[in-house]
Coordinates of C-alpha atoms in Angstrom, one line a residue:
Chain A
X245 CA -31.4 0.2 -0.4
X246 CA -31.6 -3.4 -2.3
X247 CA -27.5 -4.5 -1.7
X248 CA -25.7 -6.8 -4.8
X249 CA -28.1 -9.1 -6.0
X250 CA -27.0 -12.5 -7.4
X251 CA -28.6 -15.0 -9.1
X252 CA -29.3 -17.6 -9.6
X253 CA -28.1 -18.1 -5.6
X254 CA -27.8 -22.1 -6.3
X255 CA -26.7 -24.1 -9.5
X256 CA -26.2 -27.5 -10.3
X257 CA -25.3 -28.8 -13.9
X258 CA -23.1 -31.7 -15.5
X259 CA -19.9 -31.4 -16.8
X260 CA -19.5 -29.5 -20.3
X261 CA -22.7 -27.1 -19.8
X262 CA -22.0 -23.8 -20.2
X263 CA -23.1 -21.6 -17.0
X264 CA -23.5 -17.4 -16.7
X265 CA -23.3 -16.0 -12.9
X266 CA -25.4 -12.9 -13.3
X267 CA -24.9 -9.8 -10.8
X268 CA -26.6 -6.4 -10.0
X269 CA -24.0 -3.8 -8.3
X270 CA -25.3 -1.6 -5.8
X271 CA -26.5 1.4 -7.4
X272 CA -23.9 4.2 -8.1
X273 CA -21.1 2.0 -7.5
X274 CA -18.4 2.0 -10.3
X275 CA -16.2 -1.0 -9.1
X276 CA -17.5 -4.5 -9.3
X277 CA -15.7 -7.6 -8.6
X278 CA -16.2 -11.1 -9.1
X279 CA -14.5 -13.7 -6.6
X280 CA -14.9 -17.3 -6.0
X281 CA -14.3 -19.5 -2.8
X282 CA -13.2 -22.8 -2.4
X283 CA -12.3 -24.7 0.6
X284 CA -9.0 -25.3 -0.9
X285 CA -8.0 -21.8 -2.3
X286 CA -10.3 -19.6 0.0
X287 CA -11.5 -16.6 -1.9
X288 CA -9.7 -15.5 -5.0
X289 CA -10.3 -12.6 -7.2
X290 CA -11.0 -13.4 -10.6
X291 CA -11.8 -10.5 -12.3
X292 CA -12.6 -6.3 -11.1
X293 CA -14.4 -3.7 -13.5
X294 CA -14.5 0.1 -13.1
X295 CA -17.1 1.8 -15.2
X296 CA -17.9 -1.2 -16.8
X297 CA -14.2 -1.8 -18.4
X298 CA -12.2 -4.8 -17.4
X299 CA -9.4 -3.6 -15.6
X300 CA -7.3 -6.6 -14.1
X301 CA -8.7 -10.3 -15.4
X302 CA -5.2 -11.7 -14.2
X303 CA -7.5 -14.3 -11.3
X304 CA -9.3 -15.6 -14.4
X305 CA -8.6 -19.1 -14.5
X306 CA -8.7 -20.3 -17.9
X307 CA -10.2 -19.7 -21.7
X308 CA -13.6 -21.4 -19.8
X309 CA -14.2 -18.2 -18.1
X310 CA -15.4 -14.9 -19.0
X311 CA -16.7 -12.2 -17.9
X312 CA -18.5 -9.3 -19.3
X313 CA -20.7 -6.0 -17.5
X314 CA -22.2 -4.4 -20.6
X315 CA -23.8 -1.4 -18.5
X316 CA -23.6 -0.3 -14.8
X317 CA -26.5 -2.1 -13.3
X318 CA -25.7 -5.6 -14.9
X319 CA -22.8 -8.0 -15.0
X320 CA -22.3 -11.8 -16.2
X321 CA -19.1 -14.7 -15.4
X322 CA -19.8 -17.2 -18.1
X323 CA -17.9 -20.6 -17.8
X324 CA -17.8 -22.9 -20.9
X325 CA -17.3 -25.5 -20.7
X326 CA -18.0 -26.2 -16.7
X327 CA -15.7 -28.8 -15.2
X328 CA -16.6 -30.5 -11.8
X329 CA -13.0 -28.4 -10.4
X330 CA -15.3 -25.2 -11.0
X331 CA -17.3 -26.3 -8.1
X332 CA -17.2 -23.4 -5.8
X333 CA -19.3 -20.0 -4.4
X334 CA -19.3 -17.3 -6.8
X335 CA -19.4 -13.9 -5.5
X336 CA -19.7 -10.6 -6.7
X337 CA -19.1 -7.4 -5.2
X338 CA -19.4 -3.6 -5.9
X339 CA -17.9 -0.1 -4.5
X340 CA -17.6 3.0 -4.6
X341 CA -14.8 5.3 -5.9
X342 CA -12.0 5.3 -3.1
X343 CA -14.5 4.5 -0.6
X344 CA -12.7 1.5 1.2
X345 CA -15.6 -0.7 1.7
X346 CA -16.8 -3.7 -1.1
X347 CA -20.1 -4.9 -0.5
X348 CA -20.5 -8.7 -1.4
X349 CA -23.2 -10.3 -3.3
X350 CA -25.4 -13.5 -1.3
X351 CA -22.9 -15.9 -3.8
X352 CA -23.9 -18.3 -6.0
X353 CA -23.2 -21.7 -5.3
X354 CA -22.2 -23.7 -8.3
X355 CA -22.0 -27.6 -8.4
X356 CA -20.7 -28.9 -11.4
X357 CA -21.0 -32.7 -11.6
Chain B
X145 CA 4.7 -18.5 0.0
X146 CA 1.4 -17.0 0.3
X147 CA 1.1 -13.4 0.2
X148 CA -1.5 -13.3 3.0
X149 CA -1.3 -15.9 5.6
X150 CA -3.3 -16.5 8.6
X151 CA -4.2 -19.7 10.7
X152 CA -6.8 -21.6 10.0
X153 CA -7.5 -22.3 13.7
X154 CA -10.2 -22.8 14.7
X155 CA -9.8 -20.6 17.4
X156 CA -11.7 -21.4 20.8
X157 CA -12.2 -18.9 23.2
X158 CA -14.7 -18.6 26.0
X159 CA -17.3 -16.0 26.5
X160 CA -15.8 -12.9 27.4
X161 CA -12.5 -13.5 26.6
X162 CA -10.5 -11.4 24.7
X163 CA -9.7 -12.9 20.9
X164 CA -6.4 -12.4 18.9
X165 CA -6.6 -13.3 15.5
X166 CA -3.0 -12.6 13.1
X167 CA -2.2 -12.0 9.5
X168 CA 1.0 -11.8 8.1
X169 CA 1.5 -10.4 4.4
X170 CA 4.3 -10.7 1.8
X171 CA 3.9 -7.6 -0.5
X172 CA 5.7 -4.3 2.0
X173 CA 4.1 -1.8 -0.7
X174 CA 0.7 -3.1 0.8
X175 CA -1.0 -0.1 1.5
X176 CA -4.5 -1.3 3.2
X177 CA -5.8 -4.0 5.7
X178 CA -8.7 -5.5 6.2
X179 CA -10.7 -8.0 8.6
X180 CA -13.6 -9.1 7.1
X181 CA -16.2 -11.3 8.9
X182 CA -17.9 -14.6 7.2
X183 CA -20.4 -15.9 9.2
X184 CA -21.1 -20.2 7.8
X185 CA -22.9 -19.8 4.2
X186 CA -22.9 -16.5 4.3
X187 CA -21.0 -13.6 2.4
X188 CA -18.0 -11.9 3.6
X189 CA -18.5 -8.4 5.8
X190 CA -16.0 -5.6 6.3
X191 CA -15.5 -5.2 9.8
X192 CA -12.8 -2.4 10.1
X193 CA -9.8 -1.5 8.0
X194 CA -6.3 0.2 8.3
X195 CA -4.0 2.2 7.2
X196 CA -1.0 3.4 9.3
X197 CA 0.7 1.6 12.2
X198 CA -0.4 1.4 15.5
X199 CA -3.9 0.7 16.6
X200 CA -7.7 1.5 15.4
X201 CA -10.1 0.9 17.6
X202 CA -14.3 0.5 17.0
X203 CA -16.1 -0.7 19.3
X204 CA -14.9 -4.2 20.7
X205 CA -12.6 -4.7 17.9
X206 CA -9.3 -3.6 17.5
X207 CA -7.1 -3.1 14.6
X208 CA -3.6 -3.6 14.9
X209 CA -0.9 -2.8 12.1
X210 CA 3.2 -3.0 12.2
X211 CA 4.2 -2.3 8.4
X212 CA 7.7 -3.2 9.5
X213 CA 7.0 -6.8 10.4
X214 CA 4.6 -7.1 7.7
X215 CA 1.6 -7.9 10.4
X216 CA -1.6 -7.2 10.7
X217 CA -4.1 -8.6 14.2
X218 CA -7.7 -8.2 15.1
X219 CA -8.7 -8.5 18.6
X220 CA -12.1 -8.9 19.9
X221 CA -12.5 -8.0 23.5
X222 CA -15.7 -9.3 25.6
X223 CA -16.4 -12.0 22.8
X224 CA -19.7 -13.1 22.3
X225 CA -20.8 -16.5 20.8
X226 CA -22.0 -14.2 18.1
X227 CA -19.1 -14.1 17.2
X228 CA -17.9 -17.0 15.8
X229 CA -17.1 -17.2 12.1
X230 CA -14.6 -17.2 10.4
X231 CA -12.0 -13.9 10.1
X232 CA -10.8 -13.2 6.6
X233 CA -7.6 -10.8 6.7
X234 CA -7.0 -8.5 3.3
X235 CA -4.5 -6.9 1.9
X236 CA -4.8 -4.0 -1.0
X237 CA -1.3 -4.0 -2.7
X238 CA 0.3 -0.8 -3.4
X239 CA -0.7 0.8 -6.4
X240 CA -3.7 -1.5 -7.2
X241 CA -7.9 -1.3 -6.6
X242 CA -8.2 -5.1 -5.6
X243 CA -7.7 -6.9 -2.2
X244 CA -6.1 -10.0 -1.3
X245 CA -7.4 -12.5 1.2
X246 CA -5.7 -14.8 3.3
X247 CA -7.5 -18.3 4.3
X248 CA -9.5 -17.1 7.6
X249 CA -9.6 -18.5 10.9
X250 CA -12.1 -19.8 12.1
X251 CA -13.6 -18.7 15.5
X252 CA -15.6 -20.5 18.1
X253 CA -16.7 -18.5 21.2
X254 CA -18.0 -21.0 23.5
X255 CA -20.1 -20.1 26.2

């Protein structure tokens, strides 16, 4: 079975673009969350869905960011505009019902310059 | 304070040694732990979780909980250069679906 599927895995862009984190959940999996690492802050949640409604966006860091999952299979972070303090790995991760274990996404690495 | 602390280490250990790695969380409704494992550039992996007090044991790895001091430990027995990474501790507050990490530690098993 294909695990959470991220892309792209690597982004670099200046300061001011806009940039959309895209993510595939495992299939059948109802939860997905969306995370970022830093060095600095380690890895914070910034957003979870369950069947595809936003259930707590409280991690979300500013206006910038937003996040959408407009069906089961398919879910987007957006950040406009990207500051070079977004620098970080993205990651996204899915599971199922009140099964304990979340299953993590490769990450995207975003460098914003 | 941070509601899920743990060193930052790194943690050096020889081969075959026994590692303790230690969490400490703020939130006593916490219901859930969890050790995850983070090998460099690579995503987090649940290793084992807990619920109650006392120990859980899976394979080399050990899970220890005491809700009453608000502490959670992994040990890995016979460790294996394998090994290192870095140890990410997590915490699922009462009443809530998402998990909160701690730093990690970093470990080195050196031969």
């Amino acid at each position: 079975d294909a695990g959470v599927i991220q892309s792209p895995r690597h982004e670099v862009t200046e300061m001011g673009q806009e940039v959309t984190l895209r993510c595939k959940p495992i299939s059948g999996h109802d939860y997905l969350f969306w995370y970022r690492q830093t060095m600095m802050r380690g890895l914070e949640l910034l957003i979870y869905f369950n069947n595809n409604v936003p259930i707590d966006d409280s991690g979300m860091p500013e206006d910038r960011f937003s996040a959408k999952m407009p069906n089961a299979s398919f879910s987007t972070l957006k950040i406009q505009p990207s500051e070079p303090r977004d620098s970080a790995v993205y990651f996204c991760a899915s599971r199922y019902g009140t099964k304990e274990t979340q299953y993590f996404g490769p990450g995207t690495r975003l460098l914003v310059l | 304070q941070k509601e899920v602390e743990q060193n930052s280490g790194p943690l050096s250990v020889p081969e075959g040694a026994i590692a303790s790695l230690n969490c400490t969380y703020s939130d006593r409704g916490s219901q859930s732990f969890f050790w995850y494992r983070q090998y460099s550039g690579k995503s987090p992996e649940l290793i084992m979780f807990i619920y109650s007090n006392g120990d859980k044991e899976d394979g080399r790895f050990t899970a220890q909980l005491n809700k009453a001091s608000q502490y959670v430990s992994l040990l890995i027995r016979d460790s294996q250069p394998s090994d290192s990474a870095t140890y990410l501790c997590a915490v699922k507050p009462g009443g809530y679906n998402k998990l909160i990490f701690g730093a990690g530690t970093r470990l080195a098993v050196h031969p």
